[in-house]
Short mmCIF file of C-alpha atoms in Angstrom, two decimals:
data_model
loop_
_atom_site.label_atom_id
_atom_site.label_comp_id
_atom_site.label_asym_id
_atom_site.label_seq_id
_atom_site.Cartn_x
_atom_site.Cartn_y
_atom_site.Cartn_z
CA UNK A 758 48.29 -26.15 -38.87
CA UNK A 759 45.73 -28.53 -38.78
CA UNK A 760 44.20 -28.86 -35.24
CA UNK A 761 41.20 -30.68 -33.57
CA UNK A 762 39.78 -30.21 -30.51
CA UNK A 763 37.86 -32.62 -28.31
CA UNK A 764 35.42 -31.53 -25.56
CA UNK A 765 32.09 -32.62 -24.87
CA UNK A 766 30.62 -29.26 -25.04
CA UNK A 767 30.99 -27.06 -27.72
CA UNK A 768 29.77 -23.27 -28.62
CA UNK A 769 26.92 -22.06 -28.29
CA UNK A 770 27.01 -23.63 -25.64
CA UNK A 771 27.05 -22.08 -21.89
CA UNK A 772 29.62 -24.56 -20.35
CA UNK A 773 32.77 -22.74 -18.84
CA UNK A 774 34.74 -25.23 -21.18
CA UNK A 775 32.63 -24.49 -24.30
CA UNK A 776 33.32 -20.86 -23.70
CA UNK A 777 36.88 -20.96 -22.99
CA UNK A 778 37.41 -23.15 -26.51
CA UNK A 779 34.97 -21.02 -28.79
CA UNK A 780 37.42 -18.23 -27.88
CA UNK A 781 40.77 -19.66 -28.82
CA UNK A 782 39.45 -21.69 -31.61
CA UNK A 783 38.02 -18.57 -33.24
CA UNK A 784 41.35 -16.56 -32.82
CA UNK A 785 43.39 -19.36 -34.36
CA UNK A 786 41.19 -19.93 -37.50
CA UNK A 787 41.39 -16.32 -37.65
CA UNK A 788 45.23 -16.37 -37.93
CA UNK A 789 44.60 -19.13 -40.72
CA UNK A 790 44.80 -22.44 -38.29
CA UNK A 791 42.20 -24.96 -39.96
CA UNK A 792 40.36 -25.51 -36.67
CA UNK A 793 37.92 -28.31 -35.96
CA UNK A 794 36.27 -29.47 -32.89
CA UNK A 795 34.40 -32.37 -31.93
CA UNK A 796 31.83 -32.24 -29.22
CA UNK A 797 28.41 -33.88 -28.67
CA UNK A 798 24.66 -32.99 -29.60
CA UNK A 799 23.31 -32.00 -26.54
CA UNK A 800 23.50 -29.28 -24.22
CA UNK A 801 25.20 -29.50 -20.54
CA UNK A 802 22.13 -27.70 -18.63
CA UNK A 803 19.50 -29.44 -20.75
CA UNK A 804 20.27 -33.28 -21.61
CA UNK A 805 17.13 -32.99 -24.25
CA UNK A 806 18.08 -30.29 -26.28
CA UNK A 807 19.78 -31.10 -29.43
CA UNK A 808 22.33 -29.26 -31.41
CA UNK A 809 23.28 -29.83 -35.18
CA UNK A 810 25.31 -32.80 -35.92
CA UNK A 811 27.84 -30.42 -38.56
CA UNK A 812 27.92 -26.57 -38.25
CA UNK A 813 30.42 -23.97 -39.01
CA UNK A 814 31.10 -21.36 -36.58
CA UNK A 815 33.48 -18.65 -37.38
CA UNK A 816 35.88 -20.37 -39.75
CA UNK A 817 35.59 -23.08 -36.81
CA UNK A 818 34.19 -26.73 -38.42
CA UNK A 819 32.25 -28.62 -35.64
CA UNK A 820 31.13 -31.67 -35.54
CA UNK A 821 28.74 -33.55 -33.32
CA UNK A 822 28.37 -37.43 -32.32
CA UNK A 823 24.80 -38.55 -30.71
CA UNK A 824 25.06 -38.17 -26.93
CA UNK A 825 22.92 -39.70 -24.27
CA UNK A 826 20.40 -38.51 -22.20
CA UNK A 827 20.52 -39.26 -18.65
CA UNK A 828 19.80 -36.45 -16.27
CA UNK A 829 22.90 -34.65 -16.00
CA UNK A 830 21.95 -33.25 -12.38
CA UNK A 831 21.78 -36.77 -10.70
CA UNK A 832 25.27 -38.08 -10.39
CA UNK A 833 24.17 -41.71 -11.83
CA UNK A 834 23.16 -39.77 -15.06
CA UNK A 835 26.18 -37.23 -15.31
CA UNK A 836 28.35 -40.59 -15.04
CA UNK A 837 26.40 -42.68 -17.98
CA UNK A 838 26.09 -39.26 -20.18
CA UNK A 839 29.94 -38.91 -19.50
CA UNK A 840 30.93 -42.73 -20.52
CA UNK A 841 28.40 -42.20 -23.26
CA UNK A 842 31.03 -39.88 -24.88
CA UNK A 843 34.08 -41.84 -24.91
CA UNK A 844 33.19 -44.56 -27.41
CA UNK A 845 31.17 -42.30 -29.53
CA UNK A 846 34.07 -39.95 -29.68
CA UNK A 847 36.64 -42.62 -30.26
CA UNK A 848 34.64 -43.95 -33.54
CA UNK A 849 34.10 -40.73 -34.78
CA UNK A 850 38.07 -39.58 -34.30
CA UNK A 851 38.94 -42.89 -36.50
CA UNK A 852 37.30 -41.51 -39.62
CA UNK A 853 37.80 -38.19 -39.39
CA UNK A 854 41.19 -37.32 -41.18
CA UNK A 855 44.39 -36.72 -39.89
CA UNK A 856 45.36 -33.35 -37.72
CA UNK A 857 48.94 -31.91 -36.87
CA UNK A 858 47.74 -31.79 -33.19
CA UNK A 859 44.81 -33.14 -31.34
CA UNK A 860 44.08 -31.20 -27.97
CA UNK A 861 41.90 -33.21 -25.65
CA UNK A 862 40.11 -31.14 -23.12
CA UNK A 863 38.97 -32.84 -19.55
CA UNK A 864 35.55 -32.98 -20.17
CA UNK A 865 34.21 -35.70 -19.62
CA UNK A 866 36.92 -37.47 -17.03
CA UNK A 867 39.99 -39.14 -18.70
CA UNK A 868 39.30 -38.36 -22.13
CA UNK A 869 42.91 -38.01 -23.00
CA UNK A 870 43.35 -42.02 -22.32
CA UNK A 871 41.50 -41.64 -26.51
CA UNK A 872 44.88 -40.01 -26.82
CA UNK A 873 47.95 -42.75 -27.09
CA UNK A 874 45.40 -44.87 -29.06
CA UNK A 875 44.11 -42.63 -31.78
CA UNK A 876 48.22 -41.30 -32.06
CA UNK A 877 49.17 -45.11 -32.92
CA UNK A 878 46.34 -45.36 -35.68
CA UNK A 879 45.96 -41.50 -37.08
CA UNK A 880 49.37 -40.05 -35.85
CA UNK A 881 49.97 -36.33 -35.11
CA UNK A 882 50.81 -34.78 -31.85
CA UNK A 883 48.42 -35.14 -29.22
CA UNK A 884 47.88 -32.10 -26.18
CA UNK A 885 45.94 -32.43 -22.67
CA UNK A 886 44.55 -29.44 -21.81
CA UNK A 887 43.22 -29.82 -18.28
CA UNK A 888 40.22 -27.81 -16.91
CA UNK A 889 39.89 -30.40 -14.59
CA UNK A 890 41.86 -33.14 -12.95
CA UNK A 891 40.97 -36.66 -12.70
CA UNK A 892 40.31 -38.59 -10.12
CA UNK A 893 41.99 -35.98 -7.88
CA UNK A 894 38.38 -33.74 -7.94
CA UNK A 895 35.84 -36.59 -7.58
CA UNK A 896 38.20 -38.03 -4.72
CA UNK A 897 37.97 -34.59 -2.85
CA UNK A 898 34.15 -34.31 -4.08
CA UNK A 899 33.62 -37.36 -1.88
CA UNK A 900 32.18 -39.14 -4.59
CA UNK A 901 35.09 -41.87 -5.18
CA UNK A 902 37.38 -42.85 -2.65
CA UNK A 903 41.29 -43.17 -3.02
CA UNK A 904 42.08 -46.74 -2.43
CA UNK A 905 38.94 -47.99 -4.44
CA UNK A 906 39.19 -50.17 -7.19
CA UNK A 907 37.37 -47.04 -9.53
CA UNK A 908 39.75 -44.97 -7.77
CA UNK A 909 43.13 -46.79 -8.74
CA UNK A 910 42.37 -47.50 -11.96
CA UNK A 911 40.96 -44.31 -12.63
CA UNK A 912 44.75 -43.02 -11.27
CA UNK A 913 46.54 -45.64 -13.45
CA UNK A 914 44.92 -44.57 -16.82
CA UNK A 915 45.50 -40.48 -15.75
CA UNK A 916 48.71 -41.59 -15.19
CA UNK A 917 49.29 -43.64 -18.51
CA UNK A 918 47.41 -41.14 -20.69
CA UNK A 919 49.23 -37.54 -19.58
CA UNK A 920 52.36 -39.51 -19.42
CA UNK A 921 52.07 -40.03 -22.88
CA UNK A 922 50.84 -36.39 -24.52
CA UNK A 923 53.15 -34.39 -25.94
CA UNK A 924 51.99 -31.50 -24.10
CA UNK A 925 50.06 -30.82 -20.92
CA UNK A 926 48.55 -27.76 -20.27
CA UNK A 927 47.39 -26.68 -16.64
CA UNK A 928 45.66 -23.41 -15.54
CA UNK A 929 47.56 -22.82 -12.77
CA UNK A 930 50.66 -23.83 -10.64
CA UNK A 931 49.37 -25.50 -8.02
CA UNK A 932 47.34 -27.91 -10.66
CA UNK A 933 51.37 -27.86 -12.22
CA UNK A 934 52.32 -29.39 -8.97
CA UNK A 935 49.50 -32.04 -8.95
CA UNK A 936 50.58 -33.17 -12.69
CA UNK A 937 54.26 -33.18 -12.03
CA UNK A 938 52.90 -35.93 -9.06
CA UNK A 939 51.35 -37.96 -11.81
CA UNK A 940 54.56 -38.69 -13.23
CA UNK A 941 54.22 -35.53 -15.70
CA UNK A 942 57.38 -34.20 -16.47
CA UNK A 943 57.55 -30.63 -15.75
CA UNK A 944 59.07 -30.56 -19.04
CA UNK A 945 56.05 -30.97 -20.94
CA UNK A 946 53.43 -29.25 -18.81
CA UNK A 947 52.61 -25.59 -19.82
CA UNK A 948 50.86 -23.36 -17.38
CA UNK A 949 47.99 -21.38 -19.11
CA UNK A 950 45.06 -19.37 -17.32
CA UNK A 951 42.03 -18.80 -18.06
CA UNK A 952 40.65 -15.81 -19.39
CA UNK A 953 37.99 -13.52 -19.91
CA UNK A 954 37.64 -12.10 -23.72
CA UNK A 955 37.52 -8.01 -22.72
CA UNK A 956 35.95 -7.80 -26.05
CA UNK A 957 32.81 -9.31 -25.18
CA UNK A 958 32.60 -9.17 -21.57
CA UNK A 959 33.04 -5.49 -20.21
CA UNK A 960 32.02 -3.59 -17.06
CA UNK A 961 28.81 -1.89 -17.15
CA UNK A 962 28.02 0.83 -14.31
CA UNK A 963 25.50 0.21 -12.45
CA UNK A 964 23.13 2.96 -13.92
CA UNK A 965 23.79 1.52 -17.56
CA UNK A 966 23.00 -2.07 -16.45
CA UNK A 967 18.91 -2.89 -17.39
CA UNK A 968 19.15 -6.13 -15.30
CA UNK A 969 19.40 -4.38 -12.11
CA UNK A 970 15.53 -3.53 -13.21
CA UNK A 971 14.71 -6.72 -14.08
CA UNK A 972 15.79 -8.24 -10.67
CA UNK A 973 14.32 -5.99 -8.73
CA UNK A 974 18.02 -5.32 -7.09
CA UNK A 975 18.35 -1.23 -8.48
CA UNK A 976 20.05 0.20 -5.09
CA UNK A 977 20.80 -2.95 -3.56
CA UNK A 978 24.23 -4.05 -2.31
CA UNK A 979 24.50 -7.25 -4.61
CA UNK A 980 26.68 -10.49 -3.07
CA UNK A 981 27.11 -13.07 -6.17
CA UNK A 982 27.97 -16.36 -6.62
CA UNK A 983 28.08 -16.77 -10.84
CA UNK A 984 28.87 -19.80 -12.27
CA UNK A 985 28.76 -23.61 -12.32
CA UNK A 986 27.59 -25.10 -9.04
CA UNK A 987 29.21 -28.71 -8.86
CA UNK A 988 30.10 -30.52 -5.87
CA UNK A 989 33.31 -28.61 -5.98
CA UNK A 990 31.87 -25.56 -4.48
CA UNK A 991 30.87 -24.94 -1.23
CA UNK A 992 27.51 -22.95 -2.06
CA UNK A 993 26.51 -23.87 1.75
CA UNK A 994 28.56 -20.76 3.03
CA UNK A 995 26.62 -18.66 0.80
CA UNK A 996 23.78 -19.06 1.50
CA UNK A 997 24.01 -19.16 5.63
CA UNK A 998 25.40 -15.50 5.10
CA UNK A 999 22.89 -14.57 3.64
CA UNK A 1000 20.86 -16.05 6.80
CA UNK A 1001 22.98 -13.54 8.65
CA UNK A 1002 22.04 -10.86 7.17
CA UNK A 1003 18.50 -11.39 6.71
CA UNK A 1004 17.60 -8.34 8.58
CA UNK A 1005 19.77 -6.26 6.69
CA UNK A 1006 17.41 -4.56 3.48
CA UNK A 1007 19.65 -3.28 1.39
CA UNK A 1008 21.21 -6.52 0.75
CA UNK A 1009 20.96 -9.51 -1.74
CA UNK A 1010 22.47 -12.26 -2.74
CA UNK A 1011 22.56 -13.41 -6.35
CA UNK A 1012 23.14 -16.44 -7.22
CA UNK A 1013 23.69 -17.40 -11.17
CA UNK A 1014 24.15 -20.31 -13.22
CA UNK A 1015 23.78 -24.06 -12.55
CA UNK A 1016 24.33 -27.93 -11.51
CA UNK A 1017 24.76 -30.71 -9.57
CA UNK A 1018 24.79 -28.44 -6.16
CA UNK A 1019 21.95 -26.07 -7.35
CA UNK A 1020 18.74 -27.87 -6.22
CA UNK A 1021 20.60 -28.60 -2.56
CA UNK A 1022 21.10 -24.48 -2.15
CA UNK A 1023 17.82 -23.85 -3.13
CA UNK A 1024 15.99 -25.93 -0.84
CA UNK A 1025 18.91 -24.36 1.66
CA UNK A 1026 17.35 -20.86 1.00
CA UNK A 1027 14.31 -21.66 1.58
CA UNK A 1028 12.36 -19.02 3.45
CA UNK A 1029 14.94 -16.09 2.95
CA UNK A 1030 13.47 -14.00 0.80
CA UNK A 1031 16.74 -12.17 -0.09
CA UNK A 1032 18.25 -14.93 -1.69
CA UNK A 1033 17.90 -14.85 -5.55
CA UNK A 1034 18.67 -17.44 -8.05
CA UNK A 1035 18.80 -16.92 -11.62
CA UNK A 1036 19.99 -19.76 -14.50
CA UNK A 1037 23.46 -19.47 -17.16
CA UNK A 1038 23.40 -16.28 -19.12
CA UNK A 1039 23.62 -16.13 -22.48
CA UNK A 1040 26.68 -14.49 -23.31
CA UNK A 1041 24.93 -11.25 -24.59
CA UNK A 1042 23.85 -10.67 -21.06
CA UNK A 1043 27.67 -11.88 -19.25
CA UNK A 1044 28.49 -8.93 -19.23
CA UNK A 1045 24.98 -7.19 -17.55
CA UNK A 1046 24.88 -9.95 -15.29
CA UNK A 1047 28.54 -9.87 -14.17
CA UNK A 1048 28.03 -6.55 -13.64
CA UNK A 1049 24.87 -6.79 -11.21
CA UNK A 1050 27.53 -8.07 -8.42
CA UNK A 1051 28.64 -5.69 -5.72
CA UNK A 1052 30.77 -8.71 -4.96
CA UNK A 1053 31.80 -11.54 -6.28
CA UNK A 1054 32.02 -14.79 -3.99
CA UNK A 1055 34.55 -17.49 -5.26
CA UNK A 1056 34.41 -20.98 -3.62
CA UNK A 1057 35.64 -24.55 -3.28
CA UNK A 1058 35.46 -27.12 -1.24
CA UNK A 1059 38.64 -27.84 0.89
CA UNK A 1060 41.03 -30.05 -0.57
CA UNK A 1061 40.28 -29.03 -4.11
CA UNK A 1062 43.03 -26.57 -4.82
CA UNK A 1063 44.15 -27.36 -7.73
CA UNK A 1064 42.14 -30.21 -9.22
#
């Protein structure tokens, strides 16, 4: 087959979604799939870094548009940056040539609405494959209410776009649930989690694992939070534990990656001196820094089960 996918983010990039693509688009070009993906320029921790605007990855074509470059971790820029996408992606899909199936990933929000359009003019089947669902996570982010008018339209054109795919594909049940209350029909939604490639990312003992060293946390019972920190995790419960346990010295807490929610828990952790943070690993070290964890903490925000 012929298949494009559509994602703002795109390897090498650190994003969960770029990660979670790069690995199924290699594995299908590797069982002979002709595999492109379209994605913009820039980076999603760094909105001035640049990437090439045509590259070939793996048997994998790629191909950039020009994004914008707003600051991503202010919510005005992450909004313009994501609106930035849509047209640029829509031009670009009307000269590229035609695929079997187009699979639109969820970032940025609503990008399958592209969908029903580019169908009529390019034809081919057209997939949803939703890391994320809008407007049900910026409603229980706080950051749009229900019954506004951004809010109901926003709901209309969900509802009109995944209506219309020939395929929806949610990583979990409970986000199964949500879509089935968009007017999906269960029918047409395929449940598919996430996953971790055990090829690249393997556990490393704690006496093999140089980063231990480098963080000063050899010995140490290790709490960590790895990952993005949007305003869909609660990062505040982190770090007050770790205010409980100040006294406690053969404890830290570890706290990887980036985002929206990152500058708010640092100034948080101010003044406790067993809090670490340390940015997105590249995915050389995943596996070193996975591995630093005694723990692992996984959190959201009430409400957003699901979304």
């Amino acid at each position: 087959m012929n298949i494009l996918f559509v994602n703002r983010f795109a390897w090498p990039d650190a994003a969960g979604s770029a990660r979670i693509l790069t690995d199924l688009a290699e594995d299908l070009a590797a069982q002979g799939h002709a595999v492109t993906v379209l994605a913009s320029n820039t980076a999603a921790g760094d909105s001035s870094a640049r990437y090439a605007r045509r590259e070939l990855h793996c048997g994998v074509s790629i191909v950039r548009v020009r994004a914008a470059r707003f600051d991503r971790n202010r919510l005005l820029g992450w909004v313009l940056n994501a609106l930035w996408f849509h047209p640029a992606a829509f031009l670009r899909l009307l000269t590229l040539p035609r695929f079997d199936a187009t699979v639109y990933l969820t970032d940025p929000p609503l990008l399958a609405a592209l969908g029903p359009v580019v169908r009529v003019v390019k034809g081919g089947r057209f997939l949803v494959w939703c890391q994320d669902l809008y407007p049900d996570v910026a409603i229980a982010a706080g950051v749009m209410r229900a019954g506004s008018m951004a809010g109901r339209v926003s709901r209309r054109v969900a509802r009109w776009s995944l209506g219309r795919a020939d395929r929806v594909i949610a990583i979990g049940a409970t986000m199964a649930d949500r879509l089935v209350g968009h007017g999906v029909a269960a029918s047409r939604i395929a449940v598919v989690p996430n996953w971790a490639d055990g090829a690249r990312v393997r556990p490393v003992a704690p006496a093999d694992n140089p980063l231990l060293d480098r963080l000063g946390l050899r010995g140490r019972f290790v709490v960590m939070y790895s990952g993005n920190m949007g305003l869909a995790h609660d990062l505040d419960v982190v770090v007050e534990a770790a205010r409980l346990v100040t006294g406690e010295e053969g404890v830290r807490f570890l706290l990887a990656g980036g985002g929206k929610r990152l500058a708010a828990a640092r100034d948080r952790a101010v003044g406790l001196r067993f809090v670490q943070f340390i940015p997105f690993q590249d995915e050389s070290e995943i596996s070193y820094s996975l591995g630093a964890g005694s723990v692992h903490v996984v959190t959201l925000k009430a409400g957003m089960e699901g979304t």
